[in-house]
Tab-separated table of C-alpha atoms in Angstrom:
chain	number	residue	atom	x	y	z
A	1	MET	CA	-110.626	-39.220	-22.346
A	2	GLN	CA	-108.879	-37.957	-19.184
A	3	GLN	CA	-108.636	-40.403	-16.282
A	4	ASP	CA	-110.448	-39.573	-13.061
A	5	GLN	CA	-107.766	-38.834	-10.444
A	6	THR	CA	-110.164	-38.587	-7.482
A	7	PRO	CA	-108.881	-40.818	-4.642
A	8	ALA	CA	-110.922	-43.993	-4.254
A	9	PRO	CA	-112.249	-44.768	-0.739
A	10	GLU	CA	-110.367	-48.057	-0.660
A	11	TRP	CA	-106.945	-46.600	-1.493
A	12	GLU	CA	-104.246	-47.335	1.065
A	13	LEU	CA	-101.852	-44.732	2.469
A	14	GLU	CA	-99.081	-45.693	0.056
A	15	THR	CA	-101.374	-45.111	-2.923
A	16	LEU	CA	-102.713	-41.826	-1.576
A	17	ALA	CA	-99.141	-40.626	-1.056
A	18	ILE	CA	-98.434	-41.108	-4.749
A	19	ARG	CA	-101.752	-40.413	-6.456
A	20	ALA	CA	-103.957	-38.107	-4.377
A	21	GLY	CA	-104.354	-34.427	-5.192
A	22	HIS	CA	-102.983	-34.329	-8.720
A	23	GLN	CA	-105.540	-33.162	-11.278
A	24	ARG	CA	-103.868	-33.394	-14.668
A	25	THR	CA	-103.937	-30.336	-16.875
A	26	HIS	CA	-104.827	-30.359	-20.578
A	27	GLU	CA	-101.168	-31.265	-21.205
A	28	GLN	CA	-101.801	-34.692	-19.636
A	29	GLU	CA	-98.544	-34.616	-17.659
A	30	HIS	CA	-97.606	-37.667	-15.620
A	31	GLY	CA	-95.571	-35.821	-12.990
A	32	GLU	CA	-97.034	-33.052	-10.882
A	33	PRO	CA	-96.369	-29.626	-12.463
A	34	ILE	CA	-95.102	-26.486	-10.737
A	35	PHE	CA	-97.055	-23.263	-11.224
A	36	PRO	CA	-94.551	-20.510	-10.327
A	37	THR	CA	-96.914	-17.629	-10.866
A	38	SER	CA	-98.011	-14.786	-8.615
A	39	SER	CA	-101.365	-14.201	-10.308
A	40	PHE	CA	-103.853	-15.671	-12.777
A	41	VAL	CA	-105.601	-14.150	-15.796
A	42	TYR	CA	-109.270	-14.110	-16.841
A	43	GLY	CA	-111.132	-14.069	-20.081
A	44	SER	CA	-113.206	-11.056	-19.148
A	45	ALA	CA	-113.852	-8.477	-16.455
A	46	ALA	CA	-117.014	-10.366	-15.524
A	47	GLU	CA	-115.068	-13.598	-14.957
A	48	ALA	CA	-112.523	-11.737	-12.798
A	49	ALA	CA	-115.325	-10.203	-10.721
A	50	ALA	CA	-117.027	-13.579	-10.256
A	51	LYS	CA	-113.830	-15.229	-9.028
A	52	PHE	CA	-112.867	-12.378	-6.725
A	53	SER	CA	-116.335	-12.427	-5.164
A	54	GLY	CA	-116.310	-16.192	-4.743
A	55	GLU	CA	-119.341	-16.699	-6.980
A	56	GLU	CA	-117.177	-18.772	-9.320
A	57	PRO	CA	-114.334	-21.073	-8.197
A	58	GLY	CA	-110.834	-20.461	-9.480
A	59	ASN	CA	-107.448	-19.021	-8.734
A	60	ILE	CA	-106.936	-15.345	-7.957
A	61	TYR	CA	-103.502	-14.844	-6.438
A	62	SER	CA	-100.900	-17.324	-5.182
A	63	ARG	CA	-101.108	-15.912	-1.665
A	64	PHE	CA	-104.639	-17.365	-1.657
A	65	THR	CA	-104.502	-20.417	-3.891
A	66	ASN	CA	-102.045	-22.047	-6.257
A	67	PRO	CA	-102.485	-25.327	-8.164
A	68	THR	CA	-99.179	-26.776	-6.937
A	69	VAL	CA	-99.922	-25.866	-3.335
A	70	ARG	CA	-103.426	-27.300	-3.721
A	71	THR	CA	-101.981	-30.644	-4.858
A	72	PHE	CA	-99.865	-30.861	-1.704
A	73	GLU	CA	-102.799	-29.830	0.491
A	74	GLN	CA	-105.190	-32.362	-0.998
A	75	ARG	CA	-102.642	-35.165	-0.836
A	76	LEU	CA	-101.750	-34.539	2.814
A	77	ALA	CA	-105.424	-34.170	3.776
A	78	ALA	CA	-106.163	-37.527	2.173
A	79	MET	CA	-103.260	-39.165	3.988
A	80	GLU	CA	-104.289	-37.741	7.381
A	81	GLY	CA	-107.965	-38.529	6.803
A	82	GLY	CA	-108.993	-34.864	7.023
A	83	GLU	CA	-111.572	-32.916	5.066
A	84	ARG	CA	-109.139	-30.155	4.216
A	85	CYS	CA	-105.543	-28.987	4.555
A	86	VAL	CA	-104.154	-25.448	4.560
A	87	ALA	CA	-100.458	-25.137	3.769
A	88	THR	CA	-98.286	-22.451	5.338
A	89	SER	CA	-94.810	-21.005	4.998
A	90	SER	CA	-93.469	-22.941	8.026
A	91	GLY	CA	-94.559	-25.190	10.857
A	92	MET	CA	-94.589	-22.224	13.220
A	93	ALA	CA	-96.780	-20.329	10.733
A	94	ALA	CA	-99.207	-23.268	10.865
A	95	ILE	CA	-99.471	-22.984	14.656
A	96	MET	CA	-99.772	-19.198	14.493
A	97	ALA	CA	-102.476	-19.310	11.813
A	98	THR	CA	-104.432	-21.876	13.830
A	99	ALA	CA	-104.296	-19.730	16.971
A	100	LEU	CA	-105.245	-16.520	15.148
A	101	ALA	CA	-108.108	-18.288	13.399
A	102	LEU	CA	-109.691	-19.956	16.406
A	103	LEU	CA	-108.840	-17.800	19.433
A	104	SER	CA	-109.747	-14.333	20.689
A	105	SER	CA	-108.475	-12.105	23.463
A	106	GLY	CA	-109.436	-13.628	26.794
A	107	ASP	CA	-109.350	-17.210	25.529
A	108	GLU	CA	-107.044	-19.796	27.056
A	109	ILE	CA	-104.831	-22.584	25.732
A	110	VAL	CA	-103.897	-25.642	27.747
A	111	ALA	CA	-100.691	-27.101	26.344
A	112	SER	CA	-98.144	-29.727	27.141
A	113	ARG	CA	-95.049	-28.355	28.836
A	114	SER	CA	-93.047	-30.656	26.550
A	115	LEU	CA	-93.217	-28.404	23.503
A	116	PHE	CA	-90.755	-27.120	20.934
A	117	GLY	CA	-89.154	-23.960	22.317
A	118	SER	CA	-90.469	-21.692	19.565
A	119	THR	CA	-94.020	-22.888	20.231
A	120	VAL	CA	-93.682	-21.860	23.868
A	121	SER	CA	-92.337	-18.464	22.788
A	122	LEU	CA	-95.250	-17.994	20.379
A	123	PHE	CA	-97.811	-18.832	23.049
A	124	ASP	CA	-96.248	-16.823	25.875
A	125	LYS	CA	-94.559	-13.846	24.224
A	126	TYR	CA	-96.777	-13.127	21.245
A	127	LEU	CA	-100.230	-14.606	21.850
A	128	GLY	CA	-99.924	-13.499	25.465
A	129	LYS	CA	-99.444	-9.925	24.259
A	130	PHE	CA	-102.980	-10.025	22.876
A	131	GLY	CA	-104.639	-11.475	25.957
A	132	ILE	CA	-104.485	-15.201	25.140
A	133	THR	CA	-103.257	-17.148	28.172
A	134	THR	CA	-101.493	-20.515	28.098
A	135	ARG	CA	-101.344	-23.046	30.927
A	136	TYR	CA	-98.811	-25.868	30.753
A	137	VAL	CA	-99.268	-29.400	32.060
A	138	GLU	CA	-97.437	-32.705	32.055
A	139	LEU	CA	-98.106	-34.314	28.673
A	140	SER	CA	-99.049	-37.808	29.823
A	141	ASN	CA	-101.072	-36.742	32.909
A	142	LEU	CA	-104.702	-36.670	31.814
A	143	GLU	CA	-105.845	-35.534	35.262
A	144	ALA	CA	-103.580	-32.488	34.962
A	145	TRP	CA	-105.116	-31.620	31.590
A	146	GLU	CA	-108.610	-31.872	33.041
A	147	ALA	CA	-107.732	-29.772	36.084
A	148	ALA	CA	-106.113	-27.014	33.996
A	149	ILE	CA	-109.167	-26.432	31.806
A	150	GLY	CA	-111.287	-23.438	32.718
A	151	PRO	CA	-114.359	-21.712	31.273
A	152	ALA	CA	-112.175	-19.709	28.857
A	153	THR	CA	-110.228	-22.714	27.535
A	154	LYS	CA	-110.749	-23.049	23.800
A	155	LEU	CA	-107.735	-25.055	22.611
A	156	LEU	CA	-105.717	-28.019	23.881
A	157	PHE	CA	-102.346	-28.350	22.155
A	158	ALA	CA	-99.850	-31.223	22.351
A	159	GLU	CA	-96.889	-32.768	20.591
A	160	THR	CA	-96.958	-36.541	20.832
A	161	PRO	CA	-94.357	-37.963	20.864
A	162	SER	CA	-92.758	-34.910	22.429
A	163	ASN	CA	-89.582	-33.123	21.406
A	164	PRO	CA	-87.077	-34.453	22.408
A	165	LEU	CA	-88.062	-36.910	25.187
A	166	SER	CA	-90.581	-39.025	23.236
A	167	GLU	CA	-93.302	-38.584	25.860
A	168	VAL	CA	-96.719	-39.768	24.687
A	169	VAL	CA	-100.283	-38.828	25.562
A	170	ASP	CA	-103.422	-40.880	24.984
A	171	ILE	CA	-104.894	-38.886	22.089
A	172	ALA	CA	-108.334	-40.515	22.217
A	173	ALA	CA	-108.689	-39.842	25.952
A	174	LEU	CA	-107.421	-36.270	25.584
A	175	ALA	CA	-109.889	-35.672	22.758
A	176	GLN	CA	-112.737	-36.761	25.008
A	177	ILE	CA	-111.581	-34.310	27.669
A	178	ALA	CA	-111.327	-31.472	25.149
A	179	HIS	CA	-114.749	-32.108	23.656
A	180	ARG	CA	-116.398	-32.480	27.053
A	181	HIS	CA	-115.278	-28.908	27.699
A	182	GLU	CA	-116.205	-27.742	24.169
A	183	ALA	CA	-112.559	-27.104	23.243
A	184	TRP	CA	-110.543	-28.081	20.183
A	185	LEU	CA	-107.664	-30.547	20.348
A	186	ALA	CA	-104.677	-29.871	18.090
A	187	ILE	CA	-101.921	-32.467	17.781
A	188	ASP	CA	-98.492	-31.723	16.370
A	189	ASN	CA	-97.850	-34.868	14.307
A	190	CYS	CA	-94.467	-33.754	13.018
A	191	PHE	CA	-92.442	-36.598	14.546
A	192	LEU	CA	-94.576	-39.475	13.267
A	193	THR	CA	-96.487	-38.170	10.206
A	194	PRO	CA	-99.612	-39.952	8.908
A	195	ALA	CA	-97.412	-42.925	8.057
A	196	LEU	CA	-97.153	-43.771	11.761
A	197	GLN	CA	-100.002	-41.947	13.525
A	198	LYS	CA	-103.486	-40.656	12.620
A	199	PRO	CA	-104.572	-38.151	15.303
A	200	LEU	CA	-107.837	-37.278	13.522
A	201	ALA	CA	-108.917	-40.914	13.594
A	202	LEU	CA	-108.269	-40.892	17.347
A	203	GLY	CA	-110.537	-37.890	17.897
A	204	ALA	CA	-108.263	-34.848	17.450
A	205	ASP	CA	-109.762	-31.854	15.646
A	206	LEU	CA	-106.613	-30.507	14.046
A	207	VAL	CA	-103.248	-31.885	12.995
A	208	ILE	CA	-100.239	-29.581	12.741
A	209	HIS	CA	-97.170	-30.289	10.613
A	210	SER	CA	-93.796	-28.796	10.075
A	211	ALA	CA	-93.496	-30.073	6.505
A	212	THR	CA	-89.846	-29.086	6.771
A	213	LYS	CA	-89.242	-32.315	8.652
A	214	TYR	CA	-90.278	-35.797	7.510
A	215	LEU	CA	-92.865	-34.744	4.918
A	216	ASP	CA	-89.991	-33.361	2.869
A	217	GLY	CA	-87.487	-35.824	4.279
A	218	GLN	CA	-84.365	-34.338	2.753
A	219	GLY	CA	-83.906	-30.985	4.472
A	220	ARG	CA	-84.595	-28.980	1.316
A	221	ALA	CA	-87.368	-26.526	2.153
A	222	ILE	CA	-89.382	-24.803	4.888
A	223	GLY	CA	-93.150	-25.231	5.136
A	224	GLY	CA	-96.072	-26.211	7.317
A	225	ALA	CA	-99.647	-27.428	7.215
A	226	VAL	CA	-102.862	-27.688	9.218
A	227	VAL	CA	-105.292	-30.557	8.558
A	228	GLY	CA	-108.812	-31.002	9.888
A	229	ARG	CA	-112.470	-30.269	9.199
A	230	ASP	CA	-113.478	-27.751	6.569
A	231	LYS	CA	-115.235	-25.533	9.135
A	232	GLU	CA	-112.121	-24.782	11.178
A	233	LEU	CA	-109.804	-24.865	8.167
A	234	GLU	CA	-111.818	-22.177	6.386
A	235	GLU	CA	-110.902	-19.868	9.270
A	236	VAL	CA	-107.237	-20.909	9.066
A	237	PHE	CA	-107.320	-20.277	5.323
A	238	GLY	CA	-108.679	-16.802	6.027
A	239	VAL	CA	-105.632	-16.026	8.157
A	240	VAL	CA	-103.235	-17.273	5.487
A	241	ARG	CA	-105.102	-15.375	2.782
A	242	THR	CA	-105.142	-12.111	4.729
A	243	CYS	CA	-101.912	-12.212	6.733
A	244	GLY	CA	-99.823	-13.916	4.068
A	245	PRO	CA	-97.869	-16.825	5.651
A	246	CYS	CA	-98.411	-18.852	2.476
A	247	LEU	CA	-96.399	-21.733	1.042
A	248	SER	CA	-94.421	-21.186	-2.152
A	249	PRO	CA	-95.286	-23.339	-5.190
A	250	PHE	CA	-91.755	-24.704	-5.434
A	251	ASN	CA	-91.686	-25.800	-1.790
A	252	ALA	CA	-95.150	-27.321	-2.184
A	253	TRP	CA	-93.873	-29.348	-5.133
A	254	LEU	CA	-90.903	-30.593	-3.093
A	255	PHE	CA	-93.204	-31.651	-0.264
A	256	THR	CA	-95.580	-33.367	-2.673
A	257	LYS	CA	-92.718	-35.429	-4.062
A	258	GLY	CA	-91.531	-36.104	-0.510
A	259	LEU	CA	-94.904	-37.596	0.393
A	260	GLU	CA	-94.453	-40.244	-2.308
A	261	THR	CA	-91.707	-41.967	-0.304
A	262	LEU	CA	-92.909	-41.018	3.188
A	263	ASN	CA	-94.149	-44.451	4.217
A	264	LEU	CA	-90.990	-46.206	3.063
A	265	ARG	CA	-88.731	-43.653	4.711
A	266	MET	CA	-90.560	-43.604	8.039
A	267	ARG	CA	-90.415	-47.359	8.387
A	268	ALA	CA	-86.706	-47.381	7.531
A	269	HIS	CA	-86.111	-44.563	10.047
A	270	CYS	CA	-87.892	-46.617	12.717
A	271	VAL	CA	-85.744	-49.685	12.077
A	272	ASN	CA	-82.498	-47.750	12.426
A	273	ALA	CA	-83.715	-45.806	15.459
A	274	GLY	CA	-84.976	-48.890	17.277
A	275	ILE	CA	-81.688	-50.743	16.964
A	276	LEU	CA	-79.667	-47.660	17.836
A	277	ALA	CA	-81.816	-46.913	20.911
A	278	GLU	CA	-81.190	-50.418	22.258
A	279	TRP	CA	-77.434	-49.995	21.731
A	280	LEU	CA	-77.393	-46.569	23.385
A	281	ASP	CA	-79.434	-47.869	26.317
A	282	GLY	CA	-76.661	-50.353	27.089
A	283	HIS	CA	-73.718	-47.965	26.697
A	284	PRO	CA	-71.892	-47.232	29.983
A	285	ALA	CA	-71.575	-43.491	29.186
A	286	VAL	CA	-75.350	-43.107	28.824
A	287	ALA	CA	-77.489	-42.353	31.865
A	288	ARG	CA	-80.864	-42.693	30.132
A	289	VAL	CA	-82.414	-43.107	26.688
A	290	HIS	CA	-85.775	-41.509	25.886
A	291	TYR	CA	-87.445	-43.484	23.094
A	292	SER	CA	-90.977	-44.857	23.202
A	293	GLY	CA	-89.878	-47.956	21.297
A	294	LEU	CA	-87.961	-49.187	24.335
A	295	ALA	CA	-89.900	-51.496	26.636
A	296	SER	CA	-88.591	-49.456	29.567
A	297	HIS	CA	-90.269	-46.267	28.326
A	298	PRO	CA	-93.183	-45.342	30.656
A	299	GLN	CA	-95.638	-44.959	27.751
A	300	HIS	CA	-94.344	-47.847	25.635
A	301	GLU	CA	-97.638	-49.756	25.763
A	302	LEU	CA	-99.652	-46.673	24.833
A	303	ALA	CA	-97.265	-45.806	22.001
A	304	SER	CA	-97.515	-49.379	20.707
A	305	ARG	CA	-101.298	-49.084	20.696
A	306	GLN	CA	-101.867	-45.683	19.082
A	307	GLN	CA	-98.832	-45.517	16.796
A	308	GLN	CA	-97.763	-47.692	13.887
A	309	GLY	CA	-94.106	-47.086	14.705
A	310	PHE	CA	-91.954	-45.213	17.206
A	311	GLY	CA	-90.293	-42.643	14.965
A	312	ALA	CA	-86.641	-41.704	14.683
A	313	VAL	CA	-85.996	-39.092	17.394
A	314	ILE	CA	-84.055	-40.305	20.424
A	315	GLY	CA	-83.243	-38.318	23.550
A	316	VAL	CA	-79.909	-39.443	25.006
A	317	GLU	CA	-78.799	-38.284	28.467
A	318	VAL	CA	-75.058	-38.773	28.830
A	319	LYS	CA	-73.214	-38.836	32.140
A	320	GLY	CA	-71.264	-35.662	32.810
A	321	GLY	CA	-73.659	-32.851	31.888
A	322	ARG	CA	-73.079	-30.249	29.192
A	323	GLU	CA	-69.334	-30.829	28.874
A	324	ALA	CA	-69.831	-34.526	28.178
A	325	ALA	CA	-72.766	-33.902	25.802
A	326	TRP	CA	-70.796	-31.352	23.804
A	327	SER	CA	-67.781	-33.675	23.621
A	328	VAL	CA	-69.947	-36.444	22.123
A	329	ILE	CA	-71.428	-34.037	19.585
A	330	ASP	CA	-68.038	-32.572	18.661
A	331	ALA	CA	-66.509	-36.018	18.204
A	332	THR	CA	-68.837	-36.884	15.317
A	333	ARG	CA	-67.426	-36.794	11.804
A	334	MET	CA	-70.417	-37.897	9.735
A	335	VAL	CA	-73.530	-37.067	11.763
A	336	SER	CA	-74.697	-33.500	11.054
A	337	ILE	CA	-74.593	-31.021	13.951
A	338	THR	CA	-77.794	-29.091	13.260
A	339	GLY	CA	-81.051	-28.174	14.935
A	340	ASN	CA	-83.191	-29.613	12.146
A	341	LEU	CA	-84.578	-33.158	12.049
A	342	GLY	CA	-86.596	-35.363	9.727
A	343	ASP	CA	-83.770	-35.700	7.237
A	344	VAL	CA	-82.341	-38.784	5.546
A	345	LYS	CA	-79.112	-37.547	7.115
A	346	THR	CA	-78.728	-38.260	10.832
A	347	THR	CA	-78.645	-35.055	12.884
A	348	ILE	CA	-77.517	-34.287	16.417
A	349	THR	CA	-77.987	-31.279	18.679
A	350	HIS	CA	-77.858	-30.113	22.293
A	351	PRO	CA	-81.450	-28.983	23.042
A	352	ALA	CA	-80.632	-26.957	26.171
A	353	THR	CA	-78.507	-24.552	24.124
A	354	THR	CA	-80.201	-24.770	20.708
A	355	THR	CA	-83.824	-25.762	20.088
A	356	HIS	CA	-84.872	-25.029	23.682
A	357	GLY	CA	-82.198	-22.453	24.422
A	358	ARG	CA	-84.631	-19.542	24.766
A	359	LEU	CA	-86.549	-21.219	27.569
A	360	SER	CA	-85.871	-20.208	31.159
A	361	ASP	CA	-84.075	-22.631	33.467
A	362	ASP	CA	-87.388	-23.391	35.173
A	363	GLN	CA	-89.083	-24.090	31.835
A	364	LYS	CA	-86.239	-26.386	30.791
A	365	ALA	CA	-86.427	-28.258	34.064
A	366	ALA	CA	-90.197	-28.676	33.742
A	367	ALA	CA	-89.775	-29.991	30.201
A	368	GLY	CA	-86.982	-32.384	31.201
A	369	ILE	CA	-84.330	-30.603	29.156
A	370	SER	CA	-81.139	-31.349	31.088
A	371	GLU	CA	-77.628	-30.152	30.295
A	372	GLY	CA	-76.550	-33.706	29.517
A	373	LEU	CA	-79.349	-34.310	27.009
A	374	ILE	CA	-78.566	-34.886	23.335
A	375	ARG	CA	-81.256	-35.100	20.667
A	376	LEU	CA	-80.500	-37.583	17.934
A	377	ALA	CA	-82.669	-37.750	14.814
A	378	VAL	CA	-81.695	-41.028	13.195
A	379	GLY	CA	-81.333	-40.945	9.418
A	380	LEU	CA	-81.052	-43.572	6.712
A	381	GLU	CA	-77.302	-44.036	6.507
A	382	ALA	CA	-75.888	-47.497	7.213
A	383	LEU	CA	-76.640	-48.270	10.845
A	384	GLU	CA	-73.050	-49.361	11.487
A	385	ASP	CA	-71.728	-46.009	10.314
A	386	ILE	CA	-74.119	-44.057	12.563
A	387	ARG	CA	-73.221	-46.211	15.543
A	388	ASP	CA	-69.472	-45.943	14.913
A	389	ASP	CA	-69.711	-42.160	14.636
A	390	LEU	CA	-71.499	-41.882	17.982
A	391	ALA	CA	-69.272	-44.435	19.665
A	392	ARG	CA	-66.230	-42.249	19.016
A	393	GLY	CA	-67.424	-39.670	21.519
A	394	LEU	CA	-69.311	-41.972	23.880
A	395	ASP	CA	-66.432	-44.422	24.294
A	396	ALA	CA	-64.117	-41.550	25.223
A	397	LEU	CA	-66.322	-40.789	28.241
A	398	VAL	CA	-65.915	-44.228	29.784
C-alpha cells in the first residue's frame, strides 16, 4: 500500500522542506522524479476533451502544469503557509505575472523606493506604458505609505529587508494599511525565505520569490514563484498559462532539492554574516555598514521581532567613493565578483554600476545607493577566508 504523502498539520518547516509536495508515482521512487516532457497523452479523445475543458483534472501541456513543477510549488506553498504557489521562469516573471493578473489600466501601485533596479524598470517603463502608475515611498515610513495611497491604489509592493541596505518595514502594520484601503500587499521575501520570515502569517496577501537566490542556494538555475491565496493565484496562473513565463521541469527539480537544505543553509549564512558585519563595522576604511542584525541598525528591534534571522546580505559603504569601492572589489581573490546573490559562494558587487545601474542619479540617491556602496552576499566558506579576502582591499585604503 502506498504511503500518504500529504503534509501533516503538525509538521515543522524542516520536515515540509524535505517531504511536502512529492506524490510518489507507481514506481514508488524515493527521490523526486523529473518529468522532462512538453505534453501528456490520453487514453481517448473523450479524456483529452475532459482535461482540456477542466472537467477532469490532469496535465495538458508543461506550459500549464508539470508534475515536477507542481512538487516545487506545493512544497514552497507549504513552507510559506500559503494555499497555493505558481512557479515562473524568473523572479522578475513572478512580479510581472502578479501585476498583469491583478492590475488594470488606471490602477496604481505604491512601492518602496528601496527596490531592485529591474523591479523599478518593470513598474515605470513597462507597466507605465499600459497606464499603471507607481508611487514610491520610504520603506520604513508607514505614514508615507498611508499618504501615498489613493482611490486607484490596488497593490502595495515591498522588499523587506531591502536590497542592498537591509531596510525593514513592519509587515503586519503595512498589511493593515493595505487592507483598510482594499489593496493587496505583496512582499518580496527573496532575502530571507520562509526559513527566516513568513510574510503571509504577518498579514501579507502575496509572497514573491526569485528562486534563483536562496531557494536554489547554489547559483545553478533561474526561476521565480508567487505564493498566496488560491483566489489571487488562479489569476496569476492564468497569466503564466497564457503568456508563457513558465518554469522548466529541470529547474523546478533543482529548486525542490534546494529547499531540502534551505533552513540549514540560511542559519549558517546568518552566522557568517553576523560576525562579518561586526568586523566590517569596526574597520577604519568603512564609513557605514547596513545590516539589520547590528544593534545600531535603525530597524534592528523590528527585524528581531518579525524575522527569525537577519539574512546574509550586507551593504558596506567604504570611504573614498567609487574608486575605493572598486579597489576593494578588485582586490578579492576568492569572493566572486557577480551581481547574483543567495549562493553558497560569497559574492560582491557595486550596486550603483550593476544591479541598480539603470536607475537615474535621483533614483539612486532616493534609494541610498551611493558610489561608495558595496553589496556583499555572505556565503558558506570559512569565515576567516572571507574576512581575509575582504581585508586585502580594505586594509589598503587605510
